[in-house]
Tab-separated table of C-alpha atoms and ligand atoms in Angstrom:
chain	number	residue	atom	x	y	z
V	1	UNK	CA	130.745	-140.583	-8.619
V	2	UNK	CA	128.401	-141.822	-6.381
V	3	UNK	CA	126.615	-145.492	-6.793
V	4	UNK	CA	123.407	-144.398	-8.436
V	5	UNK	CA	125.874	-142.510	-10.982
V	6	UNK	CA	127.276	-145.836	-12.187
V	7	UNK	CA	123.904	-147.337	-12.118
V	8	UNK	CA	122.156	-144.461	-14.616
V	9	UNK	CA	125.926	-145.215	-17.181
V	10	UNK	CA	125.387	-148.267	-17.474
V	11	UNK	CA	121.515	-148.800	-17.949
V	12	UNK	CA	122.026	-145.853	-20.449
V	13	UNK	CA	124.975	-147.601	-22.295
V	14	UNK	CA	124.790	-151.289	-21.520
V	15	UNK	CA	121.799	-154.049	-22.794
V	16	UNK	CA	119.658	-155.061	-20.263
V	17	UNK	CA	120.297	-158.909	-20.331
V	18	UNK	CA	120.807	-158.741	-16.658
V	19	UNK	CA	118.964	-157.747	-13.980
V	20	UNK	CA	122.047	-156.899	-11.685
V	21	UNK	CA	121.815	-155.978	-7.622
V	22	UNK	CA	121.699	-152.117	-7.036
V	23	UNK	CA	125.621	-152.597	-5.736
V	24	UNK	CA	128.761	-151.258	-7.761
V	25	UNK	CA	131.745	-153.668	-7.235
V	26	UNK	CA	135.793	-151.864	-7.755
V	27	UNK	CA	137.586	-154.294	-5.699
V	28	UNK	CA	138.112	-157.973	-4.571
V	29	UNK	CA	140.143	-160.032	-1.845
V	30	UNK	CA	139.550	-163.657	-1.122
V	31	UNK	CA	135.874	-163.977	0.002
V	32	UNK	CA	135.046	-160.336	-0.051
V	33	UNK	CA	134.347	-158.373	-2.030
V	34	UNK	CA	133.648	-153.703	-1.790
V	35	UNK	CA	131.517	-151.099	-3.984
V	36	UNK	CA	132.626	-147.892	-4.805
V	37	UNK	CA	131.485	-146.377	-1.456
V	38	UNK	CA	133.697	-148.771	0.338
V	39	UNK	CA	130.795	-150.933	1.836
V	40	UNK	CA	132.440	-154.652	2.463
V	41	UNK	CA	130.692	-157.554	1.273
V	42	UNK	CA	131.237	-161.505	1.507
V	43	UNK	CA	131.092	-163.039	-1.747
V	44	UNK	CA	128.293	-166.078	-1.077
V	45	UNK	CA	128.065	-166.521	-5.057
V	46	UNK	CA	131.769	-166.421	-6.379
V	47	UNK	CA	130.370	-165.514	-9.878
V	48	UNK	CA	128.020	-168.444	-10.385
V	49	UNK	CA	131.002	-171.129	-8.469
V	50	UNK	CA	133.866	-169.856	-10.956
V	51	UNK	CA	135.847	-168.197	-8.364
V	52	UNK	CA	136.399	-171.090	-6.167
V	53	UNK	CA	139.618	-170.356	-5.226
V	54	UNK	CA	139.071	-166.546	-3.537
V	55	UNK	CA	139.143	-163.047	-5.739
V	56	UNK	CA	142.850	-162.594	-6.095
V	57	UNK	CA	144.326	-166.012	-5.333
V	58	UNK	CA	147.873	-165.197	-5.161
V	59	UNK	CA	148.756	-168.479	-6.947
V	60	UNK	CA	146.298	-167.813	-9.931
V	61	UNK	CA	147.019	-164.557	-9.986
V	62	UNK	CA	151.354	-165.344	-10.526
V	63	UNK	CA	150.371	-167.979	-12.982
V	64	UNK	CA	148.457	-165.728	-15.177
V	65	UNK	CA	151.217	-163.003	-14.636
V	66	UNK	CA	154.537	-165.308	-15.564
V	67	UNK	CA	152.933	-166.668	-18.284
V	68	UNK	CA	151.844	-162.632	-19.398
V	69	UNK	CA	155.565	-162.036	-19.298
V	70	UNK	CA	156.832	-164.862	-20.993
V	71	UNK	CA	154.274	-165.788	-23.915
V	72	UNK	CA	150.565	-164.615	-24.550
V	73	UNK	CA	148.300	-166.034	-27.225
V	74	UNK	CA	150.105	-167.424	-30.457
V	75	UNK	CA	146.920	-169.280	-31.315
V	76	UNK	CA	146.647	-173.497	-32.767
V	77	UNK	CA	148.243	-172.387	-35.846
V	78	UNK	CA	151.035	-173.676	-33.704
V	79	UNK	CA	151.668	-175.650	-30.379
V	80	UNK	CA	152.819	-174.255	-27.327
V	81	UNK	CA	154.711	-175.868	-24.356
V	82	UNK	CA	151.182	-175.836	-21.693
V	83	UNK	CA	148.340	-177.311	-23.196
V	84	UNK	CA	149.772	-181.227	-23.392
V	85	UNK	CA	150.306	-180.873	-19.609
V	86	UNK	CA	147.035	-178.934	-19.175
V	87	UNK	CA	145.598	-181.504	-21.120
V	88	UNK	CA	147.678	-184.363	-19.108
V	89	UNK	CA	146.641	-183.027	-15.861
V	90	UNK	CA	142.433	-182.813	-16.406
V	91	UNK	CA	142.523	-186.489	-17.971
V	92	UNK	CA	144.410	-187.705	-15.065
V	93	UNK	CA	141.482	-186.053	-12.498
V	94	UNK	CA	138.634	-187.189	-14.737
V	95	UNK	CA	139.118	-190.647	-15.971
V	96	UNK	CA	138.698	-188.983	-19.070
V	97	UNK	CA	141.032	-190.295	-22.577
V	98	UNK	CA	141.156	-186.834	-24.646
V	99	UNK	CA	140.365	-183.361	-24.075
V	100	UNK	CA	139.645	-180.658	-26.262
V	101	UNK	CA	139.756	-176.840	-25.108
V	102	UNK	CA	137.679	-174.100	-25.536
V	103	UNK	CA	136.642	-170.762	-23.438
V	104	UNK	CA	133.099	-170.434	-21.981
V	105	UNK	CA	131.019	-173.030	-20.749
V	106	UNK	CA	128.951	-172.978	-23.763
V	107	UNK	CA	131.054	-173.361	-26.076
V	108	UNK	CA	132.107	-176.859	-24.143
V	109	UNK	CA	128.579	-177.632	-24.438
V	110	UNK	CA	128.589	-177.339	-28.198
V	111	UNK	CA	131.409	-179.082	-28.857
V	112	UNK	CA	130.206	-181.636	-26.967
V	113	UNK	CA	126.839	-181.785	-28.868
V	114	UNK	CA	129.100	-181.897	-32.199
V	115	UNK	CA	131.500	-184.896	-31.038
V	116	UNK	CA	128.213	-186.720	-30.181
V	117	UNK	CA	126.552	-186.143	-33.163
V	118	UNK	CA	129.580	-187.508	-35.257
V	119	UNK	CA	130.490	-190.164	-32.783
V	120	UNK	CA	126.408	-191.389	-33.644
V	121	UNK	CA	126.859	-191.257	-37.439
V	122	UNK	CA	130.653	-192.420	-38.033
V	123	UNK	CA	130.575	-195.158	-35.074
V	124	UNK	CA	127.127	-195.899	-34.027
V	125	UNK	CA	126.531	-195.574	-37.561
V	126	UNK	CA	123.258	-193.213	-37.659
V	127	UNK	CA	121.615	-192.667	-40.862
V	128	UNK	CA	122.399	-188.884	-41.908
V	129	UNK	CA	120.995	-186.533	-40.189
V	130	UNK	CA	118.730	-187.941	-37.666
V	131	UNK	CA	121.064	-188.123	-34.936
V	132	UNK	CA	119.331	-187.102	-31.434
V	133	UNK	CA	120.307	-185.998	-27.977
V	134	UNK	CA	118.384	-186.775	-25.008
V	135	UNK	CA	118.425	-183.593	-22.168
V	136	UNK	CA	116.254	-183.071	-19.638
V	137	UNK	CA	113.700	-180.596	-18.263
V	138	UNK	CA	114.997	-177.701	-16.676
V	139	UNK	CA	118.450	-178.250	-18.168
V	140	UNK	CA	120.870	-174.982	-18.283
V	141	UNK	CA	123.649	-175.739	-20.340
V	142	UNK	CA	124.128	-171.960	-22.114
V	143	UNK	CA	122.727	-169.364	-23.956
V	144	UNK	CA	124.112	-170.048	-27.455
V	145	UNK	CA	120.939	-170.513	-30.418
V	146	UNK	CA	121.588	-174.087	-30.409
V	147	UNK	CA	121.900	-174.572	-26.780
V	148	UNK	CA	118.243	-172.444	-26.055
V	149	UNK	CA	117.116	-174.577	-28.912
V	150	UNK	CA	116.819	-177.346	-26.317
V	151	UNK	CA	116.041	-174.935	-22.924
V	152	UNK	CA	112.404	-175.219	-21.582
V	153	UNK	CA	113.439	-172.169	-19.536
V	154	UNK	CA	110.549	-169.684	-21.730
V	155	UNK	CA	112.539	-166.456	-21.045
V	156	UNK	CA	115.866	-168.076	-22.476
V	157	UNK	CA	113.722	-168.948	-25.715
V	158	UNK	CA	111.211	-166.256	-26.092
V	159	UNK	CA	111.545	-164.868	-29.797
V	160	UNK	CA	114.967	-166.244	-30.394
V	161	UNK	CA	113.640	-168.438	-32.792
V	162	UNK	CA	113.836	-170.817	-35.302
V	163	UNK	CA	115.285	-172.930	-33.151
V	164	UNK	CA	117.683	-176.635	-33.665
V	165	UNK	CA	116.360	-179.722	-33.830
V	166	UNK	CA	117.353	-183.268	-32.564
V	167	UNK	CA	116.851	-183.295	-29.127
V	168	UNK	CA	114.477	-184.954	-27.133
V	169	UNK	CA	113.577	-184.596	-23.494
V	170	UNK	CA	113.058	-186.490	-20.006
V	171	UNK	CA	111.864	-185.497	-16.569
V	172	UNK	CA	115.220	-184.836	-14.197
V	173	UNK	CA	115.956	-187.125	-11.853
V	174	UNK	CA	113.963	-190.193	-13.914
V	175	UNK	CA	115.973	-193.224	-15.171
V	176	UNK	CA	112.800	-194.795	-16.573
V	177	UNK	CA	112.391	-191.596	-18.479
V	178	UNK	CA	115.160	-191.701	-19.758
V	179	UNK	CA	115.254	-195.632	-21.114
V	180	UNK	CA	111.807	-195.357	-22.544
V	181	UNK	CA	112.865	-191.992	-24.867
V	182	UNK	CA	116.017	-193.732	-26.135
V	183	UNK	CA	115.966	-194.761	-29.556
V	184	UNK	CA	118.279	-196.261	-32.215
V	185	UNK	CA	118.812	-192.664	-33.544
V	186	UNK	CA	119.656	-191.483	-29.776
V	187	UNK	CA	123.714	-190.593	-29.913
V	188	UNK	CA	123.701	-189.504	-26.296
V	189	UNK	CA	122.130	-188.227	-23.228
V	190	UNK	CA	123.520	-184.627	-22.159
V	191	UNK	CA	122.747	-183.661	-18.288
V	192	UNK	CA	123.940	-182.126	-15.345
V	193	UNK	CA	124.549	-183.794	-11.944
V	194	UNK	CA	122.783	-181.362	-10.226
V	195	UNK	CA	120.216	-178.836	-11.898
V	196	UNK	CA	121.965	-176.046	-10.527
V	197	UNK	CA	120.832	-172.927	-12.826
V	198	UNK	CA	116.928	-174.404	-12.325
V	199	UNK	CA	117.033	-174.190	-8.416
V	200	UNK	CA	119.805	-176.618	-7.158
V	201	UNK	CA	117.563	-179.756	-8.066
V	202	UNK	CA	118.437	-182.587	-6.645
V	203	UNK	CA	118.435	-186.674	-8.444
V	204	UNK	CA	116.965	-188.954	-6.413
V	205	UNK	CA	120.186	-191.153	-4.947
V	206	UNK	CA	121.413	-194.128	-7.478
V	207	UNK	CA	120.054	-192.261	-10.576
V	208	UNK	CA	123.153	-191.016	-11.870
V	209	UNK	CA	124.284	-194.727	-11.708
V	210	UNK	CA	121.254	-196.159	-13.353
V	211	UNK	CA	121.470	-193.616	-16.097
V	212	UNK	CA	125.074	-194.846	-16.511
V	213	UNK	CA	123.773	-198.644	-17.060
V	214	UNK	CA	120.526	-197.626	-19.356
V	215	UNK	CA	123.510	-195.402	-21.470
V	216	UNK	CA	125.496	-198.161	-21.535
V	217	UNK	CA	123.150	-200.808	-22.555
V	218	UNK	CA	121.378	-198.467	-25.411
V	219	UNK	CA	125.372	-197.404	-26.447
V	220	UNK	CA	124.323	-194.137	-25.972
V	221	UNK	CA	126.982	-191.643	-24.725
V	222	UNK	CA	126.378	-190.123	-21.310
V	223	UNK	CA	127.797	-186.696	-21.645
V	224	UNK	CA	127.754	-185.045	-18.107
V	225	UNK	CA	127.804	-181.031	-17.455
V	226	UNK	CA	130.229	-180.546	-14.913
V	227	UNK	CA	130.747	-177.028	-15.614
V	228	UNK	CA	129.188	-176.066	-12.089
V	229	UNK	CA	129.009	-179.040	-10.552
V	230	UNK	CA	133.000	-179.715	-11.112
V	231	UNK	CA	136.368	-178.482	-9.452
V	232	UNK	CA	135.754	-179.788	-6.002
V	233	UNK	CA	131.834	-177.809	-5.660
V	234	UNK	CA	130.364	-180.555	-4.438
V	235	UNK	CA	132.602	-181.779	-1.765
V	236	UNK	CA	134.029	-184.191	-4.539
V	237	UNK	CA	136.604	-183.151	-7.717
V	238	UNK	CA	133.439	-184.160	-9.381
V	239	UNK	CA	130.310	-184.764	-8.601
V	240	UNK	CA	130.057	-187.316	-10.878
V	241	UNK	CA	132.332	-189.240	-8.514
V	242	UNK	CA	129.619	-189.634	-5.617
V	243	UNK	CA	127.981	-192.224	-7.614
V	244	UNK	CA	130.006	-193.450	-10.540
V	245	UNK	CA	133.580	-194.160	-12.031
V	246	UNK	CA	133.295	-191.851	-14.937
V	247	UNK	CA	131.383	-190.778	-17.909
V	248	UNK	CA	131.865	-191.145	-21.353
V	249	UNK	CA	132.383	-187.786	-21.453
V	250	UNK	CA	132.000	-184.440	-19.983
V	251	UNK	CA	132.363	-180.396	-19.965
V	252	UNK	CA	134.241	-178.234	-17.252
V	253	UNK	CA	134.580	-174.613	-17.120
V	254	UNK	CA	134.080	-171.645	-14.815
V	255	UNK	CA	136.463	-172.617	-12.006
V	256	UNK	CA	138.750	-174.327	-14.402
V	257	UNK	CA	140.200	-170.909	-15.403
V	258	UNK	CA	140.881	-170.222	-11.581
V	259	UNK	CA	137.521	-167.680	-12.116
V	260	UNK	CA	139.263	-164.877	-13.260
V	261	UNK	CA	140.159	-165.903	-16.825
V	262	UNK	CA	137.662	-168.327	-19.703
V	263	UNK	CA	138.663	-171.613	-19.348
V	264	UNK	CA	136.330	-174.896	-20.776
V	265	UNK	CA	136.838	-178.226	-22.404
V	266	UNK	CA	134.895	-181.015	-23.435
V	267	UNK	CA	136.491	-184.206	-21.959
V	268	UNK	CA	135.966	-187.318	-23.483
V	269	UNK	CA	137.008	-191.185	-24.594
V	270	UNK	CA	139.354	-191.454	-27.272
V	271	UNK	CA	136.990	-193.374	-29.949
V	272	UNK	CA	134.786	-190.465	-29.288
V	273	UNK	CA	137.158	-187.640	-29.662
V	274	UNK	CA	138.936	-189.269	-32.754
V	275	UNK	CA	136.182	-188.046	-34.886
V	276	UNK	CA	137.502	-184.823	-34.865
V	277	UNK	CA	140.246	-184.178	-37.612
V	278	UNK	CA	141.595	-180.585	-38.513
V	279	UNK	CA	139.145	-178.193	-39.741
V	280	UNK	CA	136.161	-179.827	-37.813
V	281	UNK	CA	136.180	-177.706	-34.682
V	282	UNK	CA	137.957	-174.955	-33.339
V	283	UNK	CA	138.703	-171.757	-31.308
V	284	UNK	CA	140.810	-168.353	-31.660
V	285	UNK	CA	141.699	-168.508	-28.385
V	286	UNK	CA	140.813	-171.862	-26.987
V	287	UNK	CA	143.893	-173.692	-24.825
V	288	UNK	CA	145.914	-170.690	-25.671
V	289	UNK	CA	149.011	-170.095	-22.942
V	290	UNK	CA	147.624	-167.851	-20.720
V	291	UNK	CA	144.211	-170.378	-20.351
V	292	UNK	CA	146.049	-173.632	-20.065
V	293	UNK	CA	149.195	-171.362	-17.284
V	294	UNK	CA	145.645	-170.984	-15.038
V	295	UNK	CA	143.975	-174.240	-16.153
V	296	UNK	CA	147.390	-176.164	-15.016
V	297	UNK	CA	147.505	-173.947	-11.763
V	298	UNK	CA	143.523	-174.244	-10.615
V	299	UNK	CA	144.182	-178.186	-11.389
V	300	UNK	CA	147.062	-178.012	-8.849
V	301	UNK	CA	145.455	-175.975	-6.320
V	302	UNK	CA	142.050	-178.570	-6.263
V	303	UNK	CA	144.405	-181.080	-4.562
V	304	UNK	CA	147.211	-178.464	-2.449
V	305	UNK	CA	144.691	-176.977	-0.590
V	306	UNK	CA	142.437	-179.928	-0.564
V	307	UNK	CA	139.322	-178.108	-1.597
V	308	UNK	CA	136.953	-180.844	-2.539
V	309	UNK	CA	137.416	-181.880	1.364
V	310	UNK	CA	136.789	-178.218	2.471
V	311	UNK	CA	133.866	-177.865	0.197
V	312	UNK	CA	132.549	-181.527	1.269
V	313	UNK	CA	133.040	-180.778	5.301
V	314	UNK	CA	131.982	-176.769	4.775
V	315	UNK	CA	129.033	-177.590	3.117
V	316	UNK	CA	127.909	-180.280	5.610
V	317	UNK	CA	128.262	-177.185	8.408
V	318	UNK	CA	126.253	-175.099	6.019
V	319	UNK	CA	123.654	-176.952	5.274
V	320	UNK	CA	122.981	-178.184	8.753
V	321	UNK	CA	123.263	-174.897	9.776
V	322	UNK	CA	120.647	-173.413	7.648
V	323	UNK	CA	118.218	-176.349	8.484
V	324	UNK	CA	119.128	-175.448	11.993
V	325	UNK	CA	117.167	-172.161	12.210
V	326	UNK	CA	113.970	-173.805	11.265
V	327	UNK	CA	112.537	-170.357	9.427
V	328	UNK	CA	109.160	-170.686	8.503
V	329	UNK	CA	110.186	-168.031	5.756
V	330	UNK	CA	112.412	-171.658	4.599
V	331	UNK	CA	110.215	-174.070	2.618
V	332	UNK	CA	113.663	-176.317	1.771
V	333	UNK	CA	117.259	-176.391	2.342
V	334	UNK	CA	119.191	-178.603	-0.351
V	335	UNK	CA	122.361	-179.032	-2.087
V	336	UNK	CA	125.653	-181.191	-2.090
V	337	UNK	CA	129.145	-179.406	-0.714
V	338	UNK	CA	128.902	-175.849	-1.144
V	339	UNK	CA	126.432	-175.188	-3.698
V	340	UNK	CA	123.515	-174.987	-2.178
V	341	UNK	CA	119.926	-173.450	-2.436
V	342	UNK	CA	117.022	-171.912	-0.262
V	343	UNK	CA	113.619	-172.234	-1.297
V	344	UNK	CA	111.872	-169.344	0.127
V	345	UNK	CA	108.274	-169.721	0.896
V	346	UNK	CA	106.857	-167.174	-1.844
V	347	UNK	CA	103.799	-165.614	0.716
V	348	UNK	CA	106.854	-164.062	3.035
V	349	UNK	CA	109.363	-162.534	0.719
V	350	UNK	CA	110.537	-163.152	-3.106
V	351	UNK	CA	114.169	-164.659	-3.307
V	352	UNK	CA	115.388	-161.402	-4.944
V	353	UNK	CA	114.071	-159.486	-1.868
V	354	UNK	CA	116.058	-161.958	0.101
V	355	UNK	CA	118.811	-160.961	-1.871
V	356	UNK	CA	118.423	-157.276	-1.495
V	357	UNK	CA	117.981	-157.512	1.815
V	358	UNK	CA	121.621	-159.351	2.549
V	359	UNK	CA	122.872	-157.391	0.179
V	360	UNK	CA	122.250	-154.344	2.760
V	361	UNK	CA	124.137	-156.353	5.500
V	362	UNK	CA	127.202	-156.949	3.793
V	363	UNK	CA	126.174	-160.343	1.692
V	364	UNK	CA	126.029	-161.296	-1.686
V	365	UNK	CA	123.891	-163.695	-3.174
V	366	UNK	CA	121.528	-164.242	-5.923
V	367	UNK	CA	118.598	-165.487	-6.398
V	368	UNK	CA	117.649	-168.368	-9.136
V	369	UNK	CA	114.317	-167.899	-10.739
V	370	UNK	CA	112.066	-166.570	-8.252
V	371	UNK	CA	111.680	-168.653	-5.150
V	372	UNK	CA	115.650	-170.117	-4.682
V	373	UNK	CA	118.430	-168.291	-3.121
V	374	UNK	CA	122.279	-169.932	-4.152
V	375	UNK	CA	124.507	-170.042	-2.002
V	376	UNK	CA	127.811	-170.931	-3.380
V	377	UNK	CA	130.991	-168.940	-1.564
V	378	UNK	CA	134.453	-169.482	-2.307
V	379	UNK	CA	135.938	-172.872	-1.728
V	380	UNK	CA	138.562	-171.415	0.220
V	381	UNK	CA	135.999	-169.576	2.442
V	382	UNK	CA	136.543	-170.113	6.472
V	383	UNK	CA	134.137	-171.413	9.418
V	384	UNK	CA	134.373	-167.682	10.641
V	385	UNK	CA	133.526	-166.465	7.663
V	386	UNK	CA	130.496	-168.827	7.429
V	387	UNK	CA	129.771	-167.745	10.903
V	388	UNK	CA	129.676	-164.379	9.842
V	389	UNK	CA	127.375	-164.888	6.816
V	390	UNK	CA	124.517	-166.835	8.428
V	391	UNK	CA	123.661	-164.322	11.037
V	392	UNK	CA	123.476	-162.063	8.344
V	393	UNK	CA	120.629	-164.471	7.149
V	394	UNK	CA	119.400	-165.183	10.385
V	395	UNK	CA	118.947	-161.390	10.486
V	396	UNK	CA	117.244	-161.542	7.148
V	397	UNK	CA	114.853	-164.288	7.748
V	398	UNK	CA	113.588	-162.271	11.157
V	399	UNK	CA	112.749	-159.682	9.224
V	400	UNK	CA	110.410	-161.064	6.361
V	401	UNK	CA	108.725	-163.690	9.352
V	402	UNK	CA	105.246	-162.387	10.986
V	403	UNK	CA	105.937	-160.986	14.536
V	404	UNK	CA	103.755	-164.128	15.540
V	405	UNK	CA	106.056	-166.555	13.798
V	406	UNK	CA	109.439	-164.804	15.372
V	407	UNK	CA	108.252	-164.743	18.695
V	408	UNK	CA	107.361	-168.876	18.240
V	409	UNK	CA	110.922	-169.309	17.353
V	410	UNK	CA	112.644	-167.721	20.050
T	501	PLP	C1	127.376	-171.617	-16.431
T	501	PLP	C2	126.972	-172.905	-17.031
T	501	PLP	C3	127.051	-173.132	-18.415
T	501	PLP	C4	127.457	-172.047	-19.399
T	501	PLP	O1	128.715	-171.535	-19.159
T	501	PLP	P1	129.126	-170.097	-19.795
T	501	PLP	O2	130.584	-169.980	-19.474
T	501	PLP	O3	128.292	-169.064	-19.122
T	501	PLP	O4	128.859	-170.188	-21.253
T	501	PLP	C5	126.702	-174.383	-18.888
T	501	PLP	N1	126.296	-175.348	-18.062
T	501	PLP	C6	126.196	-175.185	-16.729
T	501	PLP	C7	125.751	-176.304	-15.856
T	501	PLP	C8	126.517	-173.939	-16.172
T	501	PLP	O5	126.392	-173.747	-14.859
């Protein structure tokens, strides 16, 4: 079967909720990745910064296969020997009292909604049912009914409703925003560090600390979403830690199961996680062995092979180097470690064309919304392999300048 066969199978058989590049993927090493036809690609997305550590990390890869052999999923009717360690392990890194796990990123996100909502009626005492949750503009926390509920994203919303109340929202990036829409009834104020999903939007510096002081003044819970942002993507474990000690609480996911396996939690302080007592809350397979054998191993890995420092310096070189080739095709380079973004100026190519077009050289990326290209490789990527990628874009931005504008910039 050739590519194109694949391609007419699955639009025939699966829903269209993606909009996938015309390339079949059967195999994966580290940072690259090959099709079907045996075309090699480098992996400049690692599946939305889940596979931080490489396709095929040895080390994940053992942990999930011992713990195969030895026990699989028994389930919370009982406890197994991994998930206090797990557990152990992620408070340690965070600052963070109590965790409590779950599989995808959105279902950290709701948990996190619930623990707020009862941490604003049984502590900050609430009246019934008006508790409400601050987010912001462009937030992407998931695609769950409750989480669109508060999305300003149209497309994520459009005829999905009725949708949730109880949330209010603020400008990114604002602190003053954010202090004038608090009110008695406000439990907490859910964000990410970085608006990663919306374009790789950037806080103006010290906002991430103000927010902390407005949260704490208001006792309102500051509930960051670290599920992209997190494991070392930023150049720190957490981005969170460029400005501030620690939230109140948080959500992790994607790299947390080593990107091969669903691995979340919500993270959080003890008088806030107490609310939950059996029967509140719960998951088939959350913090089962095989999720907290990976969990345990990607936590261990984050400080062995020092990846927040490789994704801190790494980024620095990519970033500079991007800015470097001063493409008039470039409107803005921007990001933190390696997760970062490239406007492209919308009169010389779409970011999906950008895409395409690497995509023919041996790169994959994808474009956010219509103007930003992510770029987000492995953590455990090289210099070489860096190297490698950006002539590929050099290559790409050549192509969709004017011949005027190329012969300026050599
Ligand atoms: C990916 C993501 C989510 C949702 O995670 P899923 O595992 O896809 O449910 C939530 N928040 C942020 C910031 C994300 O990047």
């Amino acid at each position: 079967m050739e590519t194109k066969d694949y391609i007419v199978r699955e639009e025939k058989y699966v829903a269209r909720n993606y909009n996938p590049l015309p390339v079949v993927l059967n195999k994966g090493e580290g940072v690259w990745m090959w099709d079907v036809e045996g075309n090699k690609y480098l992996d400049f997305l690692s599946a939305y910064s889940a596979v931080s550590a490489g396709h095929g990390n040895p080390r994940i890869k053992k942990a999930l296969i011992d713990q195969l052999n030895k026990l699989d999923v028994p389930c919370r009717a009982f406890r197994t020997e991994g998930l206090g360690e797990f557990a152990e392990t992620l408070c340690q890194l965070t600052g963070m009292d109590m965790m409590l796990p779950m599989n995808t990123g959105a279902e950290a996100i709701e948990t996190a909604i619930k623990a707020a909502r009862r941490w604003g009626y049984r502590a900050k005492k609430i009246p019934e049912n008006k508790a409400r949750i601050i987010v912001c503009e462009n937030n992407f926390h998931g695609r769950t009914t409750t989480i669109i509920s508060f999305s300003t994203e149209p497309s994520y919303k459009a005829d999905f409703g009725p949708f949730d109340g109880g949330f209010d929202y603020v400008p990114f990036g604002d602190a003053a925003a954010l202090e004038k829409a608090i009110t008695p009834d406000t439990c907490a104020f859910l964000v990410e560090p970085i608006q990663a999903e919306a374009g790789i939007l950037m806080p103006p510096k010290g906002w991430l600390k103000k927010v902390q002081a407005i949260c704490k003044k208001h006792n309102v819970l500051l509930i960051l979403d670290e599920i992209q942002t997190g494991m070392a993507r930023t150049g720190k474990d957490f981005c969170y830690q460029h400005e501030i000690d620690k939230p109140d609480c948080m959500t992790l996911g994607k790299a947390l199961g080593g990107g091969i396996y669903p691995v979340s939690a919500f993270l959080a302080r003890k008088d806030v996680m107490d609310h939950f007592n059996p029967g509140s809350h719960g998951s088939t397979f959350g913090g089962n062995p095989l999720a907290t054998a990976i969990g345990i191993e990607a936590l261990k890995m984050l400080k062995d092979e020092n990846l927040a420092e490789r994704s801190r310096d790494l980024g620095d070189y990519l970033l500079q180097k991007l800015r470097g080739f001063n493409s008039p095709a470039i409107k803005d380079v921007r990001g933190l470690g390696l997760l970062i973004g490239v406007e492209i100026d919308p009169a010389k190519a779409t970011a999906r064309d950008v895409c395409e077009r690497l995509q023919k050289k041996g790169v994959l990326c994808k474009e956010t919304h219509e103007v930003v290209v992510r770029f987000a490789p492995p953590l455990t990527i090289t210099r070489e392999e860096i190297d490698w990628g950006l002539q590929k874009v050099s290559e790409v931005l050549m192509e969709i300048e004017t011949p005027e504008q190329q012969a300026n910039r050599a």
